Short mmCIF file of C-alpha atoms in Angstrom, two decimals:
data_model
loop_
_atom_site.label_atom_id
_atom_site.label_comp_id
_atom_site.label_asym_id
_atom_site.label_seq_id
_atom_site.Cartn_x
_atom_site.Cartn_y
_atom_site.Cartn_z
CA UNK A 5 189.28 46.47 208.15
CA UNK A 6 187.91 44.72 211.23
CA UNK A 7 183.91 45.58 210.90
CA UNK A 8 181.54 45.22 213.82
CA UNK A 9 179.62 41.90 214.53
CA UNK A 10 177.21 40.38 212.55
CA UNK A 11 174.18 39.89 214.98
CA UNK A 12 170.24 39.00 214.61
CA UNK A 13 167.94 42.05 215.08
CA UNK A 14 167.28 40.96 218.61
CA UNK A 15 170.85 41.30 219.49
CA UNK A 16 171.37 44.22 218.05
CA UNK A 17 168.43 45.88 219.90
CA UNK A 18 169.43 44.44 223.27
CA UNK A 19 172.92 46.19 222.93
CA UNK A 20 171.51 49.25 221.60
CA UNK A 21 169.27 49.29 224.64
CA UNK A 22 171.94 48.68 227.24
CA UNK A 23 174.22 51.24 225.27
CA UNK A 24 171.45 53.61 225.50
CA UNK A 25 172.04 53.92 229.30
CA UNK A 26 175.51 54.51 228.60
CA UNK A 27 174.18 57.63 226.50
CA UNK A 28 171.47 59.05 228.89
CA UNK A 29 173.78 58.65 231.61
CA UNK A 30 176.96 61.25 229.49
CA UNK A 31 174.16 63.36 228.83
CA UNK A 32 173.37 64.17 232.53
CA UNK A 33 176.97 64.39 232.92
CA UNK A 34 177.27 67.18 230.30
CA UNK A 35 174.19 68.99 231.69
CA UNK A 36 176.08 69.25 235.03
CA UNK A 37 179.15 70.19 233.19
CA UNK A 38 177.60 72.80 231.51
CA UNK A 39 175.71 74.45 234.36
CA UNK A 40 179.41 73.92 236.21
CA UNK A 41 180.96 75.74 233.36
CA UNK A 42 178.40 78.58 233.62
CA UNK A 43 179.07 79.16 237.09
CA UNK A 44 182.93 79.78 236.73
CA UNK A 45 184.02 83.34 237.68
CA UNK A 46 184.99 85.98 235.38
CA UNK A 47 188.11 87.95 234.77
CA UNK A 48 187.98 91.86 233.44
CA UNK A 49 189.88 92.12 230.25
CA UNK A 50 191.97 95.15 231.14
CA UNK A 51 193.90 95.37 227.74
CA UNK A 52 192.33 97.30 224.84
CA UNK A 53 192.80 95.07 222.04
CA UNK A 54 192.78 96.65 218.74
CA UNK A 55 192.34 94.15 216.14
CA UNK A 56 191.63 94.60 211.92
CA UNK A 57 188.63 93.89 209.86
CA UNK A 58 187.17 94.16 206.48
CA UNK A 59 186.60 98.91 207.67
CA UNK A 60 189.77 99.14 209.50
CA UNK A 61 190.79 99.14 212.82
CA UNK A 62 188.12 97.71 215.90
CA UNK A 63 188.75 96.64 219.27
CA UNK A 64 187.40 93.58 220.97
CA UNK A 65 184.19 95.59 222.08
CA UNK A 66 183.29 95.89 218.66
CA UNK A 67 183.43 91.98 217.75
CA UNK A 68 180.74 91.92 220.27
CA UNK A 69 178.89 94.06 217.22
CA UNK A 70 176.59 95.32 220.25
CA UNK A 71 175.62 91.75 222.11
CA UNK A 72 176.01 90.42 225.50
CA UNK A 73 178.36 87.65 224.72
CA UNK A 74 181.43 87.13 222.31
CA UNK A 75 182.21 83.70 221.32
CA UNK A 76 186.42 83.86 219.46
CA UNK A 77 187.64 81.31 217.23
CA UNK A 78 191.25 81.31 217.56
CA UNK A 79 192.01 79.77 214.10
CA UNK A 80 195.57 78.98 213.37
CA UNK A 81 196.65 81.52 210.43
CA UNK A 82 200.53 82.71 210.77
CA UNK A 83 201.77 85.85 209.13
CA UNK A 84 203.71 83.45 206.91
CA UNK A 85 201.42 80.96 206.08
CA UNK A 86 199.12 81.66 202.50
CA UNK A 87 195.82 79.47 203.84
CA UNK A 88 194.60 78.84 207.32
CA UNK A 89 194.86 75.06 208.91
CA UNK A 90 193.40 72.37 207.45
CA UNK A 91 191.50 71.21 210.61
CA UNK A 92 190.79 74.71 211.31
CA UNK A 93 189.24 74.77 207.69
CA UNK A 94 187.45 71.40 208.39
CA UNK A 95 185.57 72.58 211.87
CA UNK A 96 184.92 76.43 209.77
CA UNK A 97 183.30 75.14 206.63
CA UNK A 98 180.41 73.55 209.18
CA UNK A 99 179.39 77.30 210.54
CA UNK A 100 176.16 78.00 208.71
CA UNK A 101 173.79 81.03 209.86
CA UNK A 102 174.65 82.39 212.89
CA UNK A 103 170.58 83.78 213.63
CA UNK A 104 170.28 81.29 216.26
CA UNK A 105 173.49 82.56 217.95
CA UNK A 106 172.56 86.10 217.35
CA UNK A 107 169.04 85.89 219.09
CA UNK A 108 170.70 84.81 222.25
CA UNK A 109 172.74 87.90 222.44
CA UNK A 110 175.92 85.96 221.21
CA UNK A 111 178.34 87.30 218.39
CA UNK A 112 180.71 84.13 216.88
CA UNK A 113 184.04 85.88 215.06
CA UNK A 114 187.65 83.88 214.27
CA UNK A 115 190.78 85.70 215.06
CA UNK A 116 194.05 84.74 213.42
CA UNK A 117 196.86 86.26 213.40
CA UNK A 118 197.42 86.93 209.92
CA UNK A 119 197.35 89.99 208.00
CA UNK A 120 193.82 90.99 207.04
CA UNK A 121 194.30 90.24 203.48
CA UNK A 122 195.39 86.92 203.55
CA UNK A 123 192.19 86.43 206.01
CA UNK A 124 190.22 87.83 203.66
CA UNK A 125 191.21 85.87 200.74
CA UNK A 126 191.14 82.72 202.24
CA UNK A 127 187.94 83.45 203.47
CA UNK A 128 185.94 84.45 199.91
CA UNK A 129 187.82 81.46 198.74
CA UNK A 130 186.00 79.50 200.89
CA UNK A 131 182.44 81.32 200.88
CA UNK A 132 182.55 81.69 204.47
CA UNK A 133 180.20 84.60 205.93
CA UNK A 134 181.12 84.91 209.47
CA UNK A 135 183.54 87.87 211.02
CA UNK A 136 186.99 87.04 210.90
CA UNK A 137 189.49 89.63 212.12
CA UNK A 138 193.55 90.04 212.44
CA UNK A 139 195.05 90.66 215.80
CA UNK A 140 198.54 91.12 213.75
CA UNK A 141 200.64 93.69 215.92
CA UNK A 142 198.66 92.41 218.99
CA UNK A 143 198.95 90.87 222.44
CA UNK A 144 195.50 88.72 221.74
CA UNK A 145 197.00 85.27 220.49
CA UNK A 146 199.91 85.35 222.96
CA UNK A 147 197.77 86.52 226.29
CA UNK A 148 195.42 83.63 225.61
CA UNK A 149 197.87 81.15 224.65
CA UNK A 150 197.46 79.89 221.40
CA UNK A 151 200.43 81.75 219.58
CA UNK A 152 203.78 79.88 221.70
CA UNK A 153 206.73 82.33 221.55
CA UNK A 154 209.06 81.73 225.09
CA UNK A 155 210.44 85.34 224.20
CA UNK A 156 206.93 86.69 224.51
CA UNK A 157 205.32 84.38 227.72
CA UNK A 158 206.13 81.29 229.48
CA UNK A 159 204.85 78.41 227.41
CA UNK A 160 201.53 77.48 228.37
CA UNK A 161 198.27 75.78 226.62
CA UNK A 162 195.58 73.94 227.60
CA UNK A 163 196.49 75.09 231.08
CA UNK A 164 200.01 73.31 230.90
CA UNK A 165 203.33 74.42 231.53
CA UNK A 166 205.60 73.59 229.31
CA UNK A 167 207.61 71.14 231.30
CA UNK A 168 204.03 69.45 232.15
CA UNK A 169 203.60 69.12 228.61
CA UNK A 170 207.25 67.50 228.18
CA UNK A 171 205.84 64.93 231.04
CA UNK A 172 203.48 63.68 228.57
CA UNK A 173 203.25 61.33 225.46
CA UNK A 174 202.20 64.51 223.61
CA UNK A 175 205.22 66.30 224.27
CA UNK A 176 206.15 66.86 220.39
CA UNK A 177 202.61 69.44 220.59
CA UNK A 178 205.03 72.36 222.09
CA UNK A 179 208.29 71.68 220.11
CA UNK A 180 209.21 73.16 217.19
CA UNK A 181 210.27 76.58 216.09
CA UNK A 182 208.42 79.38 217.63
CA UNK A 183 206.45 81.29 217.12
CA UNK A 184 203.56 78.34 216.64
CA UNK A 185 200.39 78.54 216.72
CA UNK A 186 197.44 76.15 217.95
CA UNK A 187 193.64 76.62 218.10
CA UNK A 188 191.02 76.99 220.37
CA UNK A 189 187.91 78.98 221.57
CA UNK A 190 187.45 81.63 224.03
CA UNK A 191 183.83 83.02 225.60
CA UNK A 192 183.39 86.88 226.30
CA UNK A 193 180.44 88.58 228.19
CA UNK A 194 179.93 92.29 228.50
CA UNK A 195 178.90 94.43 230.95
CA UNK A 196 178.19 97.62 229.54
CA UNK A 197 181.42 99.11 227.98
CA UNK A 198 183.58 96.51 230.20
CA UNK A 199 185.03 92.92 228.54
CA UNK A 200 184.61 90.00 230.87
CA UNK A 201 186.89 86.77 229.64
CA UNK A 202 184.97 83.75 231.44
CA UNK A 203 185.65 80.30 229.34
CA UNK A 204 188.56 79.11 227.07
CA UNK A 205 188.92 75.44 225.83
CA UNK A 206 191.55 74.51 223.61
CA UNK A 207 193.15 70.88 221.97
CA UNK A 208 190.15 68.53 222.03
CA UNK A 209 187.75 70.57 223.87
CA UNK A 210 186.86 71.92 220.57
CA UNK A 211 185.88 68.51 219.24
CA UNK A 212 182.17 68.67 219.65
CA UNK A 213 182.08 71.98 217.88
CA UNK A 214 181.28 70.91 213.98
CA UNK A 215 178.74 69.27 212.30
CA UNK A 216 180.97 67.00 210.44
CA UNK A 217 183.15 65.48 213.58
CA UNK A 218 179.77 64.99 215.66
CA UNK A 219 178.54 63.42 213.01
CA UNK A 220 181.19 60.75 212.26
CA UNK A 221 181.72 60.65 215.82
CA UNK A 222 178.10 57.96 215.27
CA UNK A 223 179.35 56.11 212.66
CA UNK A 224 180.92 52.73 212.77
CA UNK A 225 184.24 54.01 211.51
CA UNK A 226 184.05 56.97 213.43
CA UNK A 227 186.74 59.77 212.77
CA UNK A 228 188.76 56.99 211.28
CA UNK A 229 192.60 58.12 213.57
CA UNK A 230 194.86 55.82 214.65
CA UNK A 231 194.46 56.41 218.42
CA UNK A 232 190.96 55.58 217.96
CA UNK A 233 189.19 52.42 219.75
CA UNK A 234 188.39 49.78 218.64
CA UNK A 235 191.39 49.53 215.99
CA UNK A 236 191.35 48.55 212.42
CA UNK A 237 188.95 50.94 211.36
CA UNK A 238 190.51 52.88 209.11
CA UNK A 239 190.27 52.77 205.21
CA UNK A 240 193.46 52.35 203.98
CA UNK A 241 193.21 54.65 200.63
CA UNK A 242 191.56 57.45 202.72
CA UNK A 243 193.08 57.36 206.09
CA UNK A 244 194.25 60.78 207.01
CA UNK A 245 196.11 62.41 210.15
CA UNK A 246 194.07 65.25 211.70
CA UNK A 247 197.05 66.78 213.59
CA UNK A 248 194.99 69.33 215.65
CA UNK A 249 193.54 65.85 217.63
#
């Protein structure tokens, strides 16, 4: 592997200090981007979803579970499929308590859109707690783009057309045999009985979500991906390929 510099203490704490600037400087940036996010518009969520959990049938005012604001986890789960994604897995095993979420009014669920029981296995297999629901014999996954099917809607994610995707060097992401499905994470807010959909992020605006990839994200190896800078950082016996990046 090619390591960082060896340096005295002296250089090391004059290129912390300059790279500190660097930091303060995203972190104004992401304030602004944050208040900039808060201030999009809204759209009314006309369709009455009706997805399944652990007591049978709910619609998406329930997942609310009587807060203001609904944050969905679209985790990738087909019908067919016996577990959920890997990556999926990877971001979901960092969710902890959700008090802190809860006091601000905010409910966190994951939809998938697998048959409840397969959701619930996969989830006491892995000890989670939080609400995960199926929006099987739904519209959910295909109205907000993260289930592809060209004989359900125009191909679309991440705000891309399919032939803007095909443009790219990332083309391969919507090819394949559809149904597919991808991830992502959409914000609700409600106003009385009435669903507003105001924020969806999807690919890599989902990578500062978990405690594990902001975490490695400090490290000297970092998430250790060949598209990473600088190269040669990757451990050759445990190099692996997070797709979802």
């Amino acid at each position: 592997m090619e390591l960082p510099e060896v340096v005295s203490r002296s250089e090391w704490l004059a290129a912390r200090k300059k790279f500190l600037a660097e930091e303060k400087e995203f972190t104004r940036r992401r304030d602004e981007l944050n208040a900039n996010r808060r201030r999009l518009p809204m759209v009314l969520v006309e369709q009455d979803y009706v997805f399944t959990g652990p007591d049978g049938p709910v619609r998406l005012l329930d997942l609310f579970e009587g807060r203001l604001q609904l944050v969905v986890y679209h985790f990738m789960f087909a019908p067919e499929w016996d577990e959920g994604c890997p990556n999926c897995t990877w971001l979901s095993d960092d969710i902890g308590r959700l008090d802190g979420l809860h006091e601000m009014q905010t409910t966190y669920a994951a939809v998938s859109r697998a048959p409840y029981e397969k959701i619930a296995a996969y989830k006491e297999k892995r000890g989670w707690t939080f609400p995960w629901y199926s929006s099987a014999g739904t519209s959910f996954n295909y109205d907000f783009h993260v289930t592809l099917d060209e004989s359900v809607l125009p191909l679309e994610y991440n705000y891309r057309t399919k032939a803007e995707w095909e443009a790219t060097p990332n083309a391969g992401l919507v090819q394949g045999e559809q149904p597919f499905d991808l991830h992502g994470m959409s914000c609700f807010l409600r106003t009385g009985e009435a669903v507003h959909h105001t924020y969806s992020t999807y690919g890599r605006g989902t990578d500062s979500l978990g405690f594990c990839g902001t975490v490695i994200d400090l490290t000297a190896l970092g998430r250790q991906e060949p598209w990473e800078l600088p190269p040669g950082r990757i451990p050759e016996a445990d190099h692996h390929d997070d797709g979802c990046h």
